[in-house]
Amino acid sequence: MTVSLEQLRRCHVAVDLGAARTRVYVKGAGLVVDEPSVAAVNTRTGALIAVGTFAERMTGRTPDYIRVARPVSGGTVVDIEMAQRMLRHLLGEKLRRALRRKPRLRAACCTPHDADPLAQRAAVETMVGLGARRVELVDTLIAAAVGCGLPVEQPTATMIMVCGAAATQIAVLSLGSIVTAERIPVGGEAIDHAVVQHLRHTHELMLPSQAVRPLQLALHGNGITPEGPPSTLIHGLDVATGLARSVHVDTAAVRDAIHTPLTAVLDGIGKVLRDCPPDLVADLTDRGIMMVGGSALLPGLDQMLRDSTGMPVAIAERPDVCAVLGLGAMLEGKIAPMVLNPLAG
């Protein structure tokens, strides 16, 4: 999966196929697509009804003959044909015509750290279905580090934490490469699931799958910090009666429910630091951890990491689009590699 900057500069389009959102960057045009990775299909005719935001709003609200599909799961394409159809509709006819004019269309695509050959093949096949003659795969960790402005090409340690919907990836980078990394299968969806299960077991309340994300509904204000509101009013469906019901939920109990999946993330940070050379760990005491990804905006998560690790923690300026913007910067040639000249003699 090692790819040179020279090869990336020849690419015309960059795609970040995430479990939650799909983002497309076109060379010279910038970020053109930022939509949920969802497609709605008519099971009787096989026709695609909706993609993106509108398809996501249809989740849990459709008749039997309409299926809402998520072709990307855990950062990996699980339904290649559906992913291709979804991407074609997200790009639109005008943009697809412009890309088809390229005689040898090249595409770059983000893949999770340590993605197996099957997952890499699925990503390549998806891009080939869009007309790409050549596909370059880039590690999400490196793309995100470039996108949030970290000096990845320097011989100093930078630590990045990509908080995705399905997984959290943590890595220490130096000299443009990954020194040590860990991928934990805990992301924003696992945290949402913990809140939903807590409300079901404690209050016998089922939350609607859409309308608002249950996590943001339960943790407004200061979120998972102790300074947050003592209780929150939640509307949902009573498990026993099937009727609508509202309950006041203790925010402290919700905080405890969220901390359970986050413990795995803290363990992952500890493992990465243990596997890291001492000189680089010394650099990290000053530089700290840079958080990117949609789930990095979880209120109070950065403070929890500061308290647990004792290291500075910062959130990128636009954490949700760092990976695709990093790929775009490499496509546009904005990143200059550090030249290491071999010693003469």
Coordinates of C-alpha atoms in Angstrom, one line a residue:
M1 CA 0.0 0.0 0.0
T2 CA 3.1 2.2 -0.2
V3 CA 2.5 4.8 -2.9
S4 CA 4.8 7.7 -3.9
L5 CA 3.8 11.3 -4.0
E6 CA 4.8 11.4 -7.7
Q7 CA 2.1 8.7 -8.4
L8 CA -0.5 10.6 -6.4
R9 CA 0.2 13.8 -8.3
R10 CA -0.9 12.0 -11.5
C11 CA -4.3 11.1 -10.0
H12 CA -7.4 13.1 -11.0
V13 CA -9.9 12.2 -8.2
A14 CA -9.6 11.2 -4.5
V15 CA -12.2 9.2 -2.6
D16 CA -12.7 8.5 1.1
L17 CA -15.2 5.7 1.5
G18 CA -16.1 5.8 5.1
A19 CA -18.6 3.8 7.1
A20 CA -20.6 6.9 7.9
R21 CA -19.9 9.3 5.0
T22 CA -18.5 9.3 1.5
R23 CA -16.3 12.2 0.4
V24 CA -14.9 12.9 -3.1
Y25 CA -12.2 15.4 -4.0
V26 CA -11.6 16.3 -7.7
K27 CA -8.3 17.8 -8.7
G28 CA -8.8 21.5 -9.4
A29 CA -12.4 21.6 -8.1
G30 CA -11.9 20.7 -4.4
L31 CA -14.3 18.7 -2.2
V32 CA -17.3 18.0 -4.4
V33 CA -19.2 15.3 -2.5
D34 CA -19.7 14.9 1.3
E35 CA -22.7 12.7 1.8
P36 CA -23.8 9.7 4.1
S37 CA -22.7 6.3 2.7
V38 CA -26.3 5.2 2.3
A39 CA -28.4 4.0 -0.7
A40 CA -32.2 3.1 -0.9
V41 CA -33.2 0.4 -3.3
N42 CA -36.5 -0.9 -4.6
T43 CA -36.2 -4.7 -4.0
R44 CA -39.0 -5.4 -6.6
T45 CA -37.3 -3.7 -9.6
G46 CA -33.7 -3.2 -8.3
A47 CA -33.9 0.5 -9.1
L48 CA -32.0 3.0 -6.9
I49 CA -34.5 5.3 -5.3
A50 CA -32.2 7.7 -3.3
V51 CA -28.6 8.1 -2.1
G52 CA -26.9 10.2 0.5
T53 CA -28.8 12.4 3.0
F54 CA -32.2 11.6 1.6
A55 CA -31.6 7.9 1.8
E56 CA -30.3 8.2 5.4
R57 CA -33.5 10.0 6.4
M58 CA -35.5 7.0 5.0
T59 CA -33.8 4.5 7.4
G60 CA -36.5 2.8 9.5
R61 CA -39.3 4.6 7.7
T62 CA -39.7 2.6 4.5
P63 CA -42.3 0.1 3.3
D64 CA -41.3 -3.6 2.9
Y65 CA -40.2 -3.3 -0.7
I66 CA -37.6 -0.5 -0.1
R67 CA -34.3 -1.6 1.4
V68 CA -31.9 1.0 2.9
A69 CA -28.4 -0.4 2.3
R70 CA -25.0 0.7 3.6
P71 CA -22.4 -0.6 1.1
V72 CA -19.5 0.4 3.3
S73 CA -19.0 -1.2 6.8
G74 CA -16.1 -0.7 9.1
G75 CA -14.3 1.3 6.5
T76 CA -14.4 -1.6 4.0
V77 CA -16.6 -1.9 0.9
V78 CA -18.9 -4.9 1.5
D79 CA -21.2 -4.5 -1.5
I80 CA -19.1 -3.4 -4.5
E81 CA -21.9 -3.0 -7.0
M82 CA -24.0 -1.0 -4.6
A83 CA -21.0 1.2 -3.8
Q84 CA -20.4 1.9 -7.5
R85 CA -24.0 2.8 -8.1
M86 CA -24.0 5.1 -5.0
L87 CA -20.8 6.9 -6.0
R88 CA -22.1 7.4 -9.6
H89 CA -25.3 9.1 -8.3
L90 CA -23.4 11.1 -5.8
L91 CA -21.0 12.5 -8.4
G92 CA -23.9 13.4 -10.8
E93 CA -24.0 13.3 -14.6
K94 CA -22.1 16.5 -15.2
L95 CA -19.1 15.6 -13.1
R96 CA -19.0 12.0 -14.4
R97 CA -18.9 13.4 -18.0
A98 CA -15.9 15.6 -17.1
L99 CA -14.1 12.6 -15.5
R100 CA -14.8 10.4 -18.5
R101 CA -13.0 12.9 -20.8
K102 CA -9.7 11.9 -19.0
P103 CA -8.1 9.4 -21.3
R104 CA -6.5 7.5 -18.5
L105 CA -8.4 8.3 -15.3
R106 CA -6.4 7.8 -12.1
A107 CA -8.0 7.6 -8.7
A108 CA -6.7 7.6 -5.1
C109 CA -8.6 6.0 -2.3
C110 CA -8.3 5.8 1.5
T111 CA -8.1 2.4 3.2
P112 CA -8.0 1.7 6.9
H113 CA -4.7 0.8 8.5
D114 CA -3.8 -2.9 8.1
A115 CA -6.7 -3.5 5.6
D116 CA -6.5 -7.1 4.4
P117 CA -6.0 -7.8 0.6
L118 CA -9.7 -8.5 0.2
A119 CA -10.7 -5.1 1.5
Q120 CA -8.0 -3.4 -0.7
R121 CA -9.3 -5.3 -3.7
A122 CA -12.9 -4.2 -3.0
A123 CA -11.8 -0.6 -2.9
V124 CA -9.9 -0.9 -6.2
E125 CA -12.9 -2.7 -7.8
T126 CA -15.2 0.1 -6.7
M127 CA -13.0 2.8 -8.3
V128 CA -12.6 0.7 -11.5
G129 CA -16.4 0.7 -11.8
L130 CA -16.2 4.5 -12.0
G131 CA -13.9 4.3 -15.0
A132 CA -10.6 4.5 -13.2
R133 CA -7.7 2.9 -15.1
R134 CA -5.4 2.9 -12.2
V135 CA -6.1 3.1 -8.4
E136 CA -3.6 4.2 -5.7
L137 CA -4.4 3.1 -2.1
V138 CA -3.3 5.4 0.7
D139 CA -3.4 4.6 4.4
T140 CA -6.2 6.7 6.1
L141 CA -3.8 7.6 9.0
I142 CA -1.2 9.2 6.7
A143 CA -3.9 11.0 4.6
A144 CA -5.6 12.4 7.8
A145 CA -2.2 13.5 9.2
V146 CA -1.4 15.4 6.0
G147 CA -5.0 16.9 6.0
C148 CA -4.7 18.4 9.5
G149 CA -1.3 19.9 8.8
L150 CA 1.0 17.6 10.9
P151 CA 4.7 17.7 9.8
V152 CA 4.6 14.0 8.9
E153 CA 7.7 14.2 6.7
Q154 CA 10.0 15.5 9.5
P155 CA 12.1 13.2 11.7
T156 CA 9.9 14.0 14.8
A157 CA 7.1 12.0 16.3
T158 CA 3.5 13.0 15.6
M159 CA 0.6 11.0 17.1
I160 CA -2.8 10.9 15.3
M161 CA -6.1 9.4 16.4
V162 CA -8.7 8.9 13.7
C163 CA -12.1 8.5 15.4
G164 CA -14.4 6.9 12.8
A165 CA -17.9 5.6 12.9
A166 CA -16.9 1.9 13.0
A167 CA -13.3 2.0 14.3
T168 CA -10.7 4.1 16.0
Q169 CA -7.2 4.1 14.5
I170 CA -4.2 5.4 16.5
A171 CA -0.6 5.8 15.1
V172 CA 2.7 7.4 15.6
L173 CA 4.2 8.8 12.4
S174 CA 7.8 9.9 11.6
L175 CA 9.6 10.6 8.3
G176 CA 6.4 10.2 6.4
S177 CA 5.7 6.6 7.5
I178 CA 3.9 4.8 10.3
V179 CA 6.2 3.8 13.1
T180 CA 3.6 1.9 15.1
A181 CA -0.2 1.8 14.9
E182 CA -3.3 0.1 16.3
R183 CA -6.8 -0.3 15.0
I184 CA -9.6 -0.7 17.6
P185 CA -13.1 -1.8 16.5
V186 CA -14.8 0.9 18.7
G187 CA -16.1 4.0 17.0
G188 CA -19.0 6.5 17.1
E189 CA -21.5 3.7 16.4
A190 CA -20.3 1.7 19.4
I191 CA -20.7 4.7 21.6
D192 CA -24.2 5.4 20.3
H193 CA -25.0 1.7 20.8
A194 CA -23.9 1.9 24.4
V195 CA -26.3 4.8 25.1
V196 CA -29.2 3.1 23.4
Q197 CA -28.6 -0.1 25.4
H198 CA -28.3 1.8 28.6
L199 CA -31.7 3.5 28.0
R200 CA -33.3 0.2 27.0
H201 CA -32.1 -1.7 30.1
T202 CA -32.4 1.1 32.7
H203 CA -35.6 2.9 31.5
E204 CA -37.1 0.3 29.1
L205 CA -37.1 3.0 26.4
M206 CA -36.3 2.5 22.7
L207 CA -35.0 5.5 20.8
P208 CA -35.9 6.2 17.2
S209 CA -33.0 5.2 14.9
Q210 CA -33.2 8.5 13.0
A211 CA -34.4 12.1 13.8
V212 CA -31.3 12.9 15.9
R213 CA -28.3 10.8 16.9
P214 CA -29.1 9.4 20.4
L215 CA -25.7 10.4 21.6
Q216 CA -26.1 14.1 20.8
L217 CA -29.6 14.0 22.2
A218 CA -28.5 12.6 25.5
L219 CA -25.2 14.6 25.9
H220 CA -26.0 18.2 24.9
G221 CA -24.2 20.9 26.8
N222 CA -20.8 19.9 28.2
G223 CA -21.4 16.3 27.2
I224 CA -19.4 13.6 29.0
T225 CA -17.7 16.1 31.4
P226 CA -19.0 16.3 35.0
E227 CA -20.0 20.0 34.4
G228 CA -22.8 18.9 32.0
P229 CA -26.5 19.0 32.8
P230 CA -27.5 16.6 35.7
S231 CA -30.5 15.2 33.7
T232 CA -31.8 15.2 30.1
L233 CA -35.4 14.7 28.8
I234 CA -35.5 11.9 26.3
H235 CA -38.5 10.9 24.1
G236 CA -38.8 7.4 22.9
L237 CA -40.9 4.2 22.6
D238 CA -41.9 2.2 25.8
V239 CA -40.6 -1.4 25.3
A240 CA -43.5 -2.9 27.3
T241 CA -46.5 -0.9 26.0
G242 CA -45.3 0.2 22.6
L243 CA -46.5 3.8 23.4
A244 CA -44.6 7.0 23.2
R245 CA -43.0 8.0 26.5
S246 CA -40.6 10.7 27.9
V247 CA -38.2 10.1 30.7
H248 CA -35.6 12.2 32.6
V249 CA -32.3 10.4 32.2
D250 CA -29.4 10.8 34.6
T251 CA -26.5 12.2 32.6
A252 CA -23.9 10.7 35.0
A253 CA -25.2 7.2 34.3
V254 CA -25.0 7.9 30.5
R255 CA -21.4 9.0 31.0
D256 CA -20.6 5.7 32.8
A257 CA -22.2 3.8 29.9
I258 CA -20.1 5.6 27.4
H259 CA -16.8 5.1 29.3
T260 CA -17.1 1.3 28.9
P261 CA -16.4 1.3 25.1
L262 CA -13.9 4.1 25.4
T263 CA -11.7 2.0 27.8
A264 CA -10.7 0.0 24.7
V265 CA -9.5 3.2 23.0
L266 CA -7.4 4.1 26.0
D267 CA -5.9 0.6 26.0
G268 CA -5.0 1.1 22.3
I269 CA -3.2 4.4 23.0
G270 CA -1.2 2.7 25.8
K271 CA -0.2 -0.2 23.4
V272 CA 0.9 2.2 20.7
L273 CA 3.1 4.2 23.2
R274 CA 4.6 1.0 24.6
D275 CA 5.6 -0.2 21.1
C276 CA 7.1 3.2 20.2
P277 CA 10.8 4.0 20.5
P278 CA 11.7 6.1 23.6
D279 CA 13.0 9.0 21.6
L280 CA 9.7 9.4 19.8
V281 CA 7.7 9.1 23.0
A282 CA 9.8 12.0 24.4
D283 CA 8.7 14.1 21.4
L284 CA 5.0 13.2 22.1
T285 CA 5.1 14.6 25.6
D286 CA 5.3 18.1 24.0
R287 CA 3.3 17.5 20.8
G288 CA 0.6 15.3 22.2
I289 CA -2.3 13.7 20.3
M290 CA -4.1 15.1 17.3
M291 CA -7.7 13.9 17.0
V292 CA -9.5 13.7 13.6
G293 CA -12.6 12.0 12.3
G294 CA -16.3 12.7 12.9
S295 CA -16.4 11.1 16.4
A296 CA -13.6 13.4 17.5
L297 CA -16.3 16.0 18.1
L298 CA -17.9 13.9 20.9
P299 CA -18.1 16.5 23.7
G300 CA -15.6 15.9 26.5
L301 CA -13.7 13.1 24.7
D302 CA -10.6 15.2 24.4
Q303 CA -10.6 16.1 28.1
M304 CA -11.0 12.5 29.0
L305 CA -7.9 11.6 27.0
R306 CA -6.0 14.4 28.6
D307 CA -6.9 13.2 32.1
S308 CA -6.0 9.5 31.2
T309 CA -2.7 10.0 29.3
G310 CA -1.4 13.3 30.8
M311 CA -0.6 14.4 27.2
P312 CA -1.8 17.5 25.3
V313 CA -4.8 16.6 23.1
A314 CA -6.0 18.8 20.2
I315 CA -8.9 18.4 17.8
A316 CA -8.2 19.3 14.1
E317 CA -9.9 22.3 12.6
R318 CA -12.1 20.3 10.3
P319 CA -11.8 16.8 11.8
D320 CA -14.4 15.1 9.7
V321 CA -12.8 15.8 6.3
C322 CA -9.1 15.7 7.2
A323 CA -8.4 12.4 5.3
V324 CA -9.9 13.5 2.0
L325 CA -8.4 16.9 2.2
G326 CA -5.0 15.3 2.9
L327 CA -5.4 13.1 -0.2
G328 CA -6.4 16.3 -2.2
A329 CA -3.3 18.1 -1.0
M330 CA -1.2 15.2 -2.3
L331 CA -3.0 15.2 -5.6
E332 CA -2.5 19.0 -6.1
G333 CA 1.2 18.6 -5.3
K334 CA 1.1 20.7 -2.2
I335 CA 3.2 18.2 -0.1
A336 CA 6.9 18.2 -0.8
P337 CA 8.7 15.0 0.2
M338 CA 11.8 15.2 2.4
V339 CA 14.8 14.2 0.2
L340 CA 17.3 11.9 1.9
N341 CA 20.5 12.0 -0.1
P342 CA 22.6 8.8 0.3
L343 CA 26.1 9.6 1.6
A344 CA 28.7 9.7 -1.2
G345 CA 31.7 7.3 -1.0

